[in-house]
Coordinates of C-alpha atoms in Angstrom, one line a residue:
Chain A
X186 CA 144.5 -36.7 -95.8
X187 CA 142.5 -34.0 -97.7
X188 CA 140.8 -36.6 -99.8
X189 CA 139.8 -38.5 -96.7
X190 CA 138.4 -35.4 -95.0
X191 CA 136.6 -34.5 -98.2
X192 CA 135.0 -38.0 -98.0
X193 CA 133.9 -37.4 -94.5
X194 CA 132.6 -33.8 -94.8
X195 CA 131.3 -33.4 -98.4
X196 CA 128.7 -36.1 -98.1
X197 CA 127.6 -34.5 -94.8
X198 CA 127.6 -31.0 -96.1
X199 CA 125.6 -31.8 -99.2
X200 CA 126.5 -30.4 -102.7
X201 CA 122.9 -29.5 -103.3
X202 CA 122.6 -27.2 -100.3
X203 CA 125.9 -25.6 -101.2
X204 CA 124.7 -24.9 -104.7
X205 CA 121.4 -23.5 -103.5
X206 CA 122.9 -21.1 -101.1
X207 CA 125.5 -20.2 -103.7
X208 CA 122.7 -19.2 -106.1
X209 CA 121.1 -17.1 -103.4
X210 CA 124.3 -15.4 -102.7
X211 CA 125.0 -14.9 -106.4
X212 CA 121.6 -13.3 -107.0
X213 CA 121.8 -11.1 -103.9
X214 CA 125.3 -10.0 -104.5
X215 CA 124.8 -9.2 -108.2
X216 CA 121.6 -7.2 -107.4
X217 CA 123.3 -5.2 -104.7
X218 CA 126.2 -4.3 -107.0
X219 CA 123.9 -3.4 -109.9
X220 CA 121.6 -1.2 -108.0
X221 CA 124.5 0.6 -106.3
X222 CA 126.2 1.0 -109.7
X223 CA 123.0 2.4 -111.2
X224 CA 122.4 4.6 -108.2
X225 CA 125.9 6.1 -108.2
X226 CA 126.0 6.6 -111.9
X227 CA 122.6 8.2 -112.1
X228 CA 123.4 10.5 -109.2
X229 CA 126.6 11.5 -111.0
X230 CA 124.5 12.4 -114.1
X231 CA 121.7 14.2 -112.2
X232 CA 123.5 16.1 -109.5
X233 CA 127.0 16.7 -110.6
X234 CA 129.4 18.0 -108.0
X235 CA 131.3 20.0 -110.6
X236 CA 129.2 23.1 -109.7
X237 CA 131.3 24.6 -106.9
X238 CA 129.1 26.6 -104.7
X239 CA 131.4 29.6 -104.8
X240 CA 129.9 30.5 -108.2
X241 CA 126.6 32.3 -107.4
X242 CA 124.1 33.9 -109.8
X243 CA 122.2 36.9 -108.4
X244 CA 119.3 39.0 -109.5
X245 CA 117.3 41.8 -108.0
X246 CA 114.2 41.0 -106.2
X247 CA 111.2 41.3 -108.5
X248 CA 108.5 43.1 -106.5
X249 CA 105.0 44.5 -106.9
X250 CA 106.2 47.9 -108.2
X251 CA 108.1 46.2 -111.1
X252 CA 104.8 44.8 -112.3
X253 CA 102.7 47.9 -111.8
X254 CA 105.1 50.5 -113.1
X255 CA 107.1 48.5 -115.5
X256 CA 110.2 49.4 -113.6
X257 CA 112.8 46.8 -114.5
X258 CA 114.4 44.9 -111.7
X259 CA 118.0 45.3 -112.8
X260 CA 121.4 46.4 -111.7
X261 CA 122.2 50.0 -112.6
X262 CA 125.7 50.8 -113.8
X263 CA 126.6 52.4 -110.5
X264 CA 125.5 49.3 -108.6
X265 CA 127.5 47.1 -110.8
X266 CA 130.6 49.3 -110.3
X267 CA 130.2 49.2 -106.6
X268 CA 129.5 45.4 -106.4
X269 CA 132.5 44.7 -108.6
X270 CA 134.7 46.4 -106.0
X271 CA 133.7 44.3 -103.1
X272 CA 136.7 42.4 -101.6
X273 CA 134.9 39.1 -101.0
X274 CA 134.7 38.6 -104.7
X275 CA 137.2 36.7 -106.8
X276 CA 135.5 37.4 -110.1
X277 CA 132.4 39.3 -111.3
X278 CA 130.5 39.1 -114.5
X279 CA 127.2 40.4 -115.8
X280 CA 124.6 38.6 -117.9
X281 CA 123.8 40.3 -121.2
X282 CA 120.4 39.4 -122.7
X283 CA 119.2 39.6 -126.3
X284 CA 117.2 42.8 -127.1
X285 CA 116.0 41.4 -130.4
X286 CA 113.5 38.8 -131.6
X287 CA 115.0 35.4 -132.1
X288 CA 113.6 32.2 -133.5
X289 CA 115.1 28.8 -134.1
X290 CA 114.2 26.4 -136.9
X291 CA 115.1 22.8 -137.1
X292 CA 117.2 22.0 -140.1
X293 CA 115.2 20.4 -142.9
X294 CA 111.5 20.5 -143.3
X295 CA 110.5 19.1 -140.0
X296 CA 108.6 22.2 -139.1
X297 CA 110.0 22.6 -135.6
X298 CA 110.0 26.3 -134.7
X299 CA 110.4 28.1 -131.5
X300 CA 111.0 31.6 -130.2
X301 CA 113.8 32.0 -127.9
X302 CA 116.1 34.4 -126.0
X303 CA 119.8 34.5 -125.6
X304 CA 122.1 35.5 -122.8
X305 CA 125.8 35.8 -122.5
X306 CA 128.4 35.8 -119.7
X307 CA 132.1 36.3 -119.8
X308 CA 133.6 33.0 -120.9
X309 CA 135.5 32.3 -117.7
X310 CA 132.2 31.7 -115.9
X311 CA 131.1 29.0 -118.3
X312 CA 131.8 25.4 -117.2
X313 CA 132.3 22.7 -119.8
X314 CA 133.0 25.3 -122.5
X315 CA 134.0 23.6 -125.7
X316 CA 136.7 25.2 -128.0
X317 CA 134.0 25.7 -130.7
X318 CA 132.2 28.3 -128.5
X319 CA 133.6 31.3 -130.3
X320 CA 132.1 33.8 -132.7
X321 CA 133.7 36.5 -134.8
X322 CA 132.0 39.2 -136.8
X323 CA 131.1 37.8 -140.2
X324 CA 130.8 34.2 -139.0
X325 CA 127.7 32.4 -140.2
X326 CA 127.9 29.7 -137.6
X327 CA 126.4 30.4 -134.1
X328 CA 127.5 28.1 -131.3
X329 CA 125.0 27.7 -128.5
X330 CA 125.4 26.3 -125.0
X331 CA 122.3 25.2 -123.2
X332 CA 121.7 24.3 -119.6
X333 CA 122.1 20.7 -118.6
X334 CA 119.0 21.2 -116.6
X335 CA 116.9 21.9 -119.7
X336 CA 118.0 18.6 -121.1
X337 CA 117.2 16.8 -117.8
X338 CA 113.9 18.6 -117.7
X339 CA 113.0 17.5 -121.2
X340 CA 114.3 13.9 -120.8
X341 CA 112.8 13.2 -117.3
X342 CA 109.8 15.5 -117.3
X343 CA 108.5 16.0 -120.8
X344 CA 109.7 13.0 -122.8
X345 CA 108.8 10.5 -120.1
X346 CA 105.3 11.9 -119.8
X347 CA 104.7 12.4 -123.5
X348 CA 106.4 9.2 -124.7
X349 CA 108.6 11.2 -127.0
X350 CA 112.1 9.8 -127.5
X351 CA 114.7 10.8 -124.9
X352 CA 117.7 12.6 -126.2
X353 CA 121.4 12.2 -125.3
X354 CA 123.8 15.0 -125.4
X355 CA 125.5 13.5 -128.4
X356 CA 122.2 13.4 -130.3
X357 CA 121.4 17.0 -129.6
X358 CA 124.8 18.2 -130.7
X359 CA 124.1 16.6 -134.1
X360 CA 120.9 18.6 -134.8
X361 CA 121.4 21.4 -137.3
X362 CA 119.4 24.6 -136.4
X363 CA 118.7 27.8 -138.2
X364 CA 118.5 30.8 -135.9
X365 CA 116.9 33.9 -137.3
X366 CA 117.3 37.2 -135.5
X367 CA 115.1 40.2 -136.3
X368 CA 115.0 43.8 -135.1
X369 CA 114.8 47.4 -136.3
X370 CA 118.2 47.0 -137.8
X371 CA 117.2 44.1 -140.1
X372 CA 116.9 40.4 -140.2
X373 CA 119.7 37.8 -140.3
X374 CA 119.9 34.1 -140.3
X375 CA 122.6 31.9 -138.9
X376 CA 123.4 28.2 -138.9
X377 CA 123.5 27.1 -135.3
X378 CA 124.2 24.0 -133.2
X379 CA 124.2 23.2 -129.6
X380 CA 127.9 22.7 -128.8
X381 CA 127.8 22.3 -125.0
X382 CA 125.8 21.9 -121.8
X383 CA 126.4 24.0 -118.8
X384 CA 125.7 22.7 -115.3
X385 CA 126.3 26.0 -113.7
X386 CA 124.2 28.5 -115.7
X387 CA 120.5 27.9 -116.4
X388 CA 120.2 29.8 -119.7
X389 CA 120.7 29.7 -123.4
X390 CA 124.2 31.1 -123.9
X391 CA 125.8 32.5 -127.0
X392 CA 129.3 34.1 -127.3
X393 CA 129.4 37.6 -125.7
X394 CA 130.8 39.0 -129.0
X395 CA 127.8 37.9 -130.9
X396 CA 125.3 39.3 -128.4
X397 CA 127.1 42.7 -128.3
X398 CA 127.2 42.8 -132.1
X399 CA 123.6 41.7 -132.6
X400 CA 122.1 44.0 -129.9
X401 CA 123.9 46.9 -131.6
X402 CA 123.3 46.2 -135.3
X403 CA 120.1 44.2 -135.3
X404 CA 118.3 45.6 -132.2
X405 CA 119.8 49.0 -132.5
X406 CA 120.4 49.1 -128.8
X407 CA 123.8 50.3 -127.7
X408 CA 124.9 47.8 -125.0
X409 CA 123.7 49.4 -121.8
X410 CA 125.8 49.0 -118.7
X411 CA 122.7 47.8 -116.9
X412 CA 122.1 44.1 -116.3
X413 CA 119.4 41.9 -114.9
X414 CA 121.6 39.2 -113.6
X415 CA 125.1 39.0 -112.4
X416 CA 127.4 36.0 -111.7
X417 CA 130.0 36.2 -109.0
X418 CA 132.8 33.9 -107.9
X419 CA 133.2 34.1 -104.1
X420 CA 136.4 33.9 -102.2
X421 CA 136.4 30.7 -100.3
X422 CA 136.0 32.0 -96.7
X423 CA 133.9 35.1 -97.4
X424 CA 130.4 33.8 -97.3
X425 CA 129.5 35.8 -94.2
X426 CA 130.5 39.1 -95.7
X427 CA 128.7 38.1 -98.9
X428 CA 125.5 37.2 -97.1
X429 CA 125.6 40.5 -95.3
X430 CA 126.0 42.4 -98.6
X431 CA 123.1 40.7 -100.4
X432 CA 120.8 41.3 -97.5
X433 CA 121.6 45.0 -97.4
X434 CA 121.1 45.4 -101.1
X435 CA 118.0 43.1 -101.3
X436 CA 119.6 40.8 -103.9
X437 CA 118.3 37.3 -104.6
X438 CA 120.3 34.2 -105.2
X439 CA 119.0 32.6 -108.3
X440 CA 117.3 29.3 -107.3
X441 CA 116.4 28.0 -110.8
X442 CA 118.7 25.0 -110.2
X443 CA 116.7 24.1 -107.1
X444 CA 113.4 24.2 -109.1
X445 CA 114.8 21.9 -111.7
X446 CA 116.0 19.6 -109.0
X447 CA 112.5 19.3 -107.6
X448 CA 111.5 17.5 -110.8
X449 CA 114.4 15.1 -110.4
X450 CA 113.4 14.3 -106.9
X451 CA 111.0 11.7 -108.2
X452 CA 113.9 9.9 -109.9
X453 CA 115.9 10.2 -106.7
X454 CA 113.1 8.5 -104.8
X455 CA 113.0 5.7 -107.3
X456 CA 116.7 5.2 -107.0
X457 CA 116.6 5.3 -103.2
X458 CA 114.0 2.6 -103.2
X459 CA 116.3 0.6 -105.4
X460 CA 119.2 1.0 -103.0
X461 CA 117.0 0.1 -100.0
X462 CA 115.9 -3.1 -101.8
X463 CA 119.5 -3.8 -102.7
X464 CA 120.6 -3.4 -99.1
X465 CA 117.9 -5.7 -97.9
X466 CA 119.1 -8.2 -100.5
X467 CA 122.6 -7.8 -99.3
X468 CA 121.6 -8.4 -95.7
X469 CA 119.6 -11.5 -96.7
X470 CA 122.5 -12.8 -98.7
X471 CA 124.8 -12.3 -95.7
X472 CA 122.4 -14.1 -93.4
X473 CA 122.0 -16.9 -95.8
X474 CA 125.7 -17.4 -96.1
X475 CA 126.1 -17.3 -92.3
X476 CA 123.2 -19.6 -91.5
X477 CA 124.2 -21.9 -94.2
X478 CA 127.7 -22.4 -93.0
X479 CA 126.8 -22.6 -89.3
X480 CA 124.2 -25.2 -90.2
X481 CA 126.5 -27.2 -92.4
X482 CA 129.3 -27.3 -89.8
X483 CA 126.8 -28.0 -87.1
X484 CA 125.5 -31.0 -89.1
X485 CA 129.1 -32.3 -89.3
X486 CA 129.5 -31.9 -85.5
X487 CA 129.8 -35.6 -84.9
X488 CA 132.5 -36.0 -87.6
X489 CA 134.4 -33.0 -86.2
X490 CA 134.1 -34.5 -82.7
X491 CA 135.4 -37.9 -83.7
X492 CA 138.3 -36.4 -85.7
X493 CA 139.3 -34.4 -82.6
X494 CA 139.1 -37.6 -80.6
X495 CA 141.5 -39.2 -83.0
X496 CA 144.0 -36.5 -82.4
X497 CA 143.2 -34.0 -85.2
X498 CA 143.9 -30.4 -84.2
X499 CA 141.1 -27.8 -84.0
X500 CA 143.2 -25.4 -86.2
X501 CA 143.6 -28.2 -88.8
X502 CA 139.9 -28.8 -89.0
X503 CA 139.0 -25.2 -89.1
X504 CA 141.5 -24.7 -91.9
X505 CA 140.0 -27.6 -93.8
X506 CA 136.4 -26.4 -93.4
X507 CA 137.6 -22.9 -94.3
X508 CA 138.9 -24.1 -97.6
X509 CA 135.4 -25.1 -98.6
X510 CA 134.2 -21.6 -97.6
X511 CA 136.9 -20.0 -99.7
X512 CA 136.2 -22.2 -102.8
X513 CA 132.5 -21.5 -102.3
X514 CA 132.8 -17.7 -101.9
X515 CA 135.4 -17.4 -104.6
X516 CA 133.3 -19.2 -107.2
X517 CA 130.1 -17.3 -106.1
X518 CA 131.9 -14.0 -106.2
X519 CA 133.5 -14.7 -109.6
X520 CA 130.1 -15.7 -111.1
X521 CA 128.5 -12.6 -109.5
X522 CA 131.1 -10.4 -111.0
X523 CA 130.5 -11.9 -114.4
X524 CA 126.8 -11.4 -114.0
X525 CA 127.4 -7.9 -112.7
X526 CA 129.6 -7.0 -115.8
X527 CA 126.9 -8.3 -118.1
X528 CA 124.2 -6.4 -116.1
X529 CA 126.2 -3.3 -116.2
X530 CA 126.4 -3.4 -120.0
X531 CA 122.6 -3.7 -120.1
X532 CA 122.4 -0.8 -117.6
X533 CA 124.5 1.4 -119.8
X534 CA 122.5 0.5 -122.9
X535 CA 119.3 1.3 -121.0
X536 CA 120.6 4.6 -119.8
X537 CA 121.9 5.5 -123.2
X538 CA 118.4 4.8 -124.6
X539 CA 117.1 7.2 -122.0
X540 CA 119.3 9.9 -123.2
X541 CA 122.0 9.7 -120.5
X542 CA 125.6 9.2 -121.3
X543 CA 127.3 7.1 -118.7
X544 CA 130.4 5.1 -118.9
X545 CA 130.7 1.4 -118.3
X546 CA 133.4 2.1 -115.8
X547 CA 132.6 0.5 -112.5
X548 CA 132.0 3.1 -109.7
X549 CA 134.7 3.1 -107.1
X550 CA 132.1 2.9 -104.3
X551 CA 130.6 -0.2 -105.8
X552 CA 134.0 -1.9 -105.7
X553 CA 134.4 -0.8 -102.1
X554 CA 131.0 -2.2 -101.2
X555 CA 131.8 -5.5 -103.0
X556 CA 135.1 -5.9 -101.2
X557 CA 133.5 -5.0 -97.9
X558 CA 130.7 -7.5 -98.5
X559 CA 133.0 -10.3 -99.4
X560 CA 135.2 -9.7 -96.4
X561 CA 132.2 -9.5 -94.1
X562 CA 130.7 -12.7 -95.5
X563 CA 134.0 -14.4 -95.0
X564 CA 134.5 -13.1 -91.5
X565 CA 131.0 -14.1 -90.4
X566 CA 131.4 -17.6 -91.8
X567 CA 134.8 -17.9 -90.4
X568 CA 133.5 -17.2 -86.9
X569 CA 130.6 -19.5 -87.4
X570 CA 133.0 -22.4 -88.3
X571 CA 135.4 -21.6 -85.5
X572 CA 132.7 -21.4 -82.9
X573 CA 131.2 -24.8 -83.9
X574 CA 134.6 -26.6 -84.0
X575 CA 135.7 -25.1 -80.7
X576 CA 132.4 -25.8 -79.0
X577 CA 132.7 -29.4 -80.1
X578 CA 136.0 -29.6 -78.4
X579 CA 134.8 -28.7 -75.0
Chain B
X230 CA 154.1 -41.2 -68.5
X231 CA 152.5 -41.8 -65.1
X232 CA 148.8 -41.5 -64.7
X233 CA 147.5 -40.6 -61.2
X234 CA 144.0 -40.4 -59.8
X235 CA 143.7 -38.4 -56.6
X236 CA 140.4 -38.4 -54.7
X237 CA 138.4 -38.4 -58.0
X238 CA 134.6 -38.5 -57.7
X239 CA 132.7 -38.6 -61.0
X240 CA 129.6 -36.3 -60.8
X241 CA 127.2 -39.0 -62.1
X242 CA 128.3 -41.5 -59.4
X243 CA 128.4 -39.1 -56.5
X244 CA 126.7 -40.9 -53.5
X245 CA 126.6 -44.3 -55.1
X246 CA 130.3 -45.2 -55.1
X247 CA 130.9 -48.7 -53.6
X248 CA 133.2 -49.2 -50.7
X249 CA 135.3 -51.7 -52.5
X250 CA 136.6 -49.3 -55.2
X251 CA 140.4 -48.8 -55.5
X252 CA 140.1 -45.8 -57.8
X253 CA 137.2 -43.5 -57.0
X254 CA 137.9 -41.3 -54.0
X255 CA 141.2 -43.0 -53.6
X256 CA 144.8 -42.2 -54.6
X257 CA 146.1 -44.6 -57.2
X258 CA 148.8 -44.4 -59.8
X259 CA 149.4 -46.1 -63.1
X260 CA 153.2 -46.4 -63.7
X261 CA 154.7 -46.2 -67.1
X262 CA 155.1 -49.4 -69.1
X263 CA 153.1 -51.5 -66.6
X264 CA 149.9 -53.4 -67.4
X265 CA 146.7 -52.8 -65.5
X266 CA 143.3 -54.4 -65.5
X267 CA 140.4 -52.4 -64.2
X268 CA 137.5 -54.7 -63.3
X269 CA 133.9 -53.7 -62.5
X270 CA 130.4 -54.8 -63.3
X271 CA 128.3 -52.6 -65.7
X272 CA 127.4 -49.1 -64.5
X273 CA 130.4 -48.5 -62.2
X274 CA 132.1 -46.1 -64.6
X275 CA 134.6 -48.1 -66.6
X276 CA 134.1 -45.9 -69.7
X277 CA 133.9 -42.8 -67.6
X278 CA 137.3 -43.7 -66.1
X279 CA 138.8 -44.3 -69.6
X280 CA 137.4 -40.9 -70.8
X281 CA 138.8 -39.1 -67.8
X282 CA 142.3 -40.3 -68.8
X283 CA 141.8 -39.5 -72.4
X284 CA 140.5 -36.0 -71.7
X285 CA 137.0 -36.4 -73.1
X286 CA 135.2 -35.6 -69.9
X287 CA 136.0 -33.4 -67.0
X288 CA 132.8 -33.9 -64.9
X289 CA 134.6 -34.9 -61.7
X290 CA 136.0 -33.5 -58.5
X291 CA 139.5 -34.4 -57.4
X292 CA 142.5 -34.6 -59.7
X293 CA 143.6 -36.6 -62.7
X294 CA 147.3 -36.0 -63.5
X295 CA 149.3 -37.0 -66.5
X296 CA 153.0 -36.9 -65.7
X297 CA 152.2 -34.7 -62.8
X298 CA 150.1 -32.2 -64.8
X299 CA 146.4 -31.8 -64.1
X300 CA 144.4 -33.0 -67.1
X301 CA 142.2 -30.0 -67.0
X302 CA 145.2 -27.8 -67.6
X303 CA 145.9 -29.1 -71.1
X304 CA 144.8 -26.9 -74.1
X305 CA 142.9 -28.4 -77.1
X306 CA 146.1 -28.5 -79.1
X307 CA 148.0 -30.3 -76.3
X308 CA 145.3 -32.9 -76.1
X309 CA 145.6 -33.4 -79.9
X310 CA 149.3 -34.0 -79.4
X311 CA 148.7 -36.4 -76.5
X312 CA 146.3 -38.3 -78.6
X313 CA 148.6 -38.4 -81.5
X314 CA 151.8 -39.5 -79.7
X315 CA 151.2 -40.5 -76.1
X316 CA 147.9 -42.3 -75.5
X317 CA 146.0 -44.6 -77.9
X318 CA 142.5 -45.9 -77.3
X319 CA 140.0 -48.5 -78.4
X320 CA 136.5 -47.1 -77.5
X321 CA 133.9 -49.4 -76.1
X322 CA 131.6 -48.1 -78.8
X323 CA 134.4 -48.2 -81.4
X324 CA 133.6 -44.8 -83.0
X325 CA 134.2 -45.5 -86.7
X326 CA 133.1 -43.4 -89.6
X327 CA 130.3 -45.7 -90.8
X328 CA 130.2 -44.2 -94.3
X329 CA 133.9 -44.8 -94.9
X330 CA 135.5 -48.2 -95.7
X331 CA 137.4 -50.1 -93.1
X332 CA 140.7 -49.2 -94.7
X333 CA 139.8 -45.5 -94.9
X334 CA 138.9 -45.6 -91.2
X335 CA 142.4 -46.7 -90.4
X336 CA 143.9 -44.2 -92.9
X337 CA 142.1 -41.3 -91.2
X338 CA 144.4 -42.1 -88.3
X339 CA 147.6 -43.0 -90.2
X340 CA 147.2 -39.8 -92.3
X341 CA 148.3 -37.9 -89.2
X342 CA 151.8 -39.4 -89.4
X343 CA 154.4 -39.3 -92.2
X344 CA 155.2 -42.4 -94.2
X345 CA 153.4 -45.2 -95.9
X346 CA 151.4 -47.5 -93.6
X347 CA 149.9 -49.8 -96.3
X348 CA 152.1 -52.8 -95.4
X349 CA 151.6 -52.5 -91.7
X350 CA 147.8 -52.1 -92.1
X351 CA 147.6 -55.2 -94.3
X352 CA 149.9 -57.2 -92.0
X353 CA 147.7 -56.4 -89.0
X354 CA 144.5 -57.1 -91.0
X355 CA 146.0 -60.4 -92.0
X356 CA 146.8 -61.2 -88.4
X357 CA 143.2 -60.5 -87.3
X358 CA 141.7 -62.1 -90.4
X359 CA 139.9 -59.0 -91.7
X360 CA 141.9 -58.5 -94.9
X361 CA 138.9 -59.3 -97.1
X362 CA 136.9 -56.7 -95.4
X363 CA 139.2 -53.7 -95.8
X364 CA 137.3 -52.2 -98.7
X365 CA 133.9 -52.7 -97.3
X366 CA 132.0 -49.8 -95.8
X367 CA 132.1 -49.9 -92.0
X368 CA 128.3 -49.9 -91.7
X369 CA 128.2 -53.3 -93.5
X370 CA 130.6 -54.9 -91.0
X371 CA 129.5 -56.9 -87.9
X372 CA 130.3 -55.5 -84.5
X373 CA 133.1 -58.0 -84.0
X374 CA 134.6 -57.0 -87.3
X375 CA 134.4 -53.4 -86.5
X376 CA 136.0 -54.1 -83.2
X377 CA 139.1 -55.6 -84.9
X378 CA 139.2 -52.6 -87.3
X379 CA 139.2 -50.2 -84.3
X380 CA 142.0 -52.2 -82.7
X381 CA 144.1 -51.9 -85.9
X382 CA 143.4 -48.2 -86.0
X383 CA 144.7 -47.8 -82.4
X384 CA 147.9 -49.8 -83.1
X385 CA 148.9 -47.6 -86.1
X386 CA 150.2 -44.7 -84.0
X387 CA 153.0 -44.3 -81.5
X388 CA 151.9 -44.4 -77.8
X389 CA 153.1 -44.6 -74.3
X390 CA 149.8 -45.9 -73.1
X391 CA 147.0 -47.8 -74.7
X392 CA 143.5 -47.7 -73.2
X393 CA 141.3 -50.7 -74.1
X394 CA 137.7 -50.3 -73.1
X395 CA 136.2 -53.9 -73.1
X396 CA 138.2 -54.6 -76.3
X397 CA 137.1 -58.2 -76.8
X398 CA 133.4 -57.8 -75.9
X399 CA 132.2 -59.1 -79.3
X400 CA 135.1 -61.5 -80.2
X401 CA 135.1 -65.2 -79.7
X402 CA 138.0 -66.8 -77.8
X403 CA 140.1 -67.5 -80.9
X404 CA 139.8 -64.0 -82.2
X405 CA 140.3 -62.5 -78.8
X406 CA 143.6 -64.4 -78.6
X407 CA 144.8 -63.2 -81.9
X408 CA 143.9 -59.6 -81.1
X409 CA 145.6 -59.9 -77.7
X410 CA 148.8 -61.2 -79.3
X411 CA 148.8 -58.4 -81.8
X412 CA 148.2 -55.8 -79.1
X413 CA 150.8 -57.4 -76.8
X414 CA 153.5 -57.2 -79.4
X415 CA 152.7 -53.6 -80.3
X416 CA 152.9 -52.7 -76.6
X417 CA 156.2 -54.5 -76.2
X418 CA 157.6 -52.9 -79.3
X419 CA 156.9 -49.4 -77.8
X420 CA 157.7 -50.4 -74.2
X421 CA 154.2 -48.9 -73.4
X422 CA 151.7 -49.3 -70.6
X423 CA 148.3 -50.8 -70.9
X424 CA 145.0 -50.3 -69.2
X425 CA 142.2 -52.8 -70.0
X426 CA 138.7 -52.5 -68.5
X427 CA 136.7 -55.6 -68.3
X428 CA 133.7 -57.2 -66.7
X429 CA 136.1 -59.7 -65.2
X430 CA 136.3 -62.7 -67.4
X431 CA 139.2 -61.7 -69.6
X432 CA 142.7 -62.7 -68.8
X433 CA 144.5 -62.2 -72.1
X434 CA 147.4 -60.1 -70.9
X435 CA 150.0 -60.6 -68.2
X436 CA 148.7 -57.9 -65.9
X437 CA 151.0 -56.3 -63.3
X438 CA 148.1 -55.1 -61.2
X439 CA 144.4 -55.1 -61.0
X440 CA 142.0 -52.4 -59.7
X441 CA 138.4 -52.6 -58.7
X442 CA 136.1 -49.8 -59.7

């Protein structure tokens, strides 16, 4: 019976039209999945959610008097002691900054040279802290953690504009550096490497032990209890008390992160456009599938009608036509997935070339959208088929 | 199965129904296993009458009842069952799939039932002298040849009634006789009823009753 029904319908439905709409579906579906995958992966890289907002970096407001009188905007030891005691805090740490001259040289004779500064915070505040981030007196190797934002800023701001190569985390970690520190207490050189990237702290971090030692012996400054910046961990439901406190003491939440993010806005806009285009494609693909099947079944109206007159049941014919739909969708979806996996590989390679480490793992939301889209296409076509067959019967 | 018409007026014929009709706007019954001839000139609603019984059209006032149940009350699936087991039909316009072969046209029907119908199909084709045409596409056949294929298709299935809408309109006398013999034996075999519409000339069956439309 199947063979006979195939003879009746397939000629009427037309393999050519089937193939054409299959290709449209394939292209649309693959593009949707790829743009979503790219969007989600890039969003993961650019704006990680690992930075829980209960970590907050604070500094004192820098005002006119600071500039005129050279008064430093910093926390006094008393202020620190008082702040530390507040009950809305889970943890409290101060930033120490380098009091000596520091320069970094690129290993070899490449001639890269830059002045820099260091800061340190208690280790429990550092996210993504690698095990190598330790320093003991006498060590010649200095591990450094830089801000993820610096890397993003370089890759998406500087390198894109200047045409210099973009750098991945892995590449940067391979670069050997020589750090020279200099002060009244003498001059010392260290081998150094970037060992990690912090998403929470926008600074150049070295181990606290190193900074205390270097400030004391090289800069000749005994570690003062004053600090320019502090980092606090807030208890989860205490933000009201905290807001109150910083207003009273005219403290300022460090918004460096937000500044960096402004540069990344451009990239976000580009990605959003990609998603809009992808969504448009998705809707088109859906409309194509729906129209295509309605049209095909409508063209086979006479055949459906005659079969019903011969005693065939509506359910039987719907099931038969549905089997075409299933074969059609299944093969289109399979081919799309194949194209998607290939495209994803290319995407990963492209991102890696642009200095971003992303995995080939398919994003969960992409799988969700894919499933939802297939189910929706199926449902829409199912209703189109049923509607035509039932309308013929009346 | 009894078929009853109760005060039926087809919408297209409202106002032009002749006074001589025994069916429209009358009460008439077709009793199981009896043979009826419905005679009328063209345009009096012969096909309409057949389609009302077969559940293809419902554009009438009044009641058509199959075994006491109003025809408009049957669901699509119940109609499918009626058409599979209770009522068979030869349409006036035959209604074959023109792109299929003659044999495939018959098989579209026989595929609805379990078992192998090859022998029966060939025997009937033999009887109607269309064996050599079975593997030809329906659109290559003459109208008379198609008419015989449609008759074979209608005789494949079980039925309590067979509706023949001017079944011999394109057959010569010899072929009409052969077809009538075949139909007659199938009806006997099933102890079924028969309704034939005609313009008036045919007298191929021993009718129990004749109605005017």
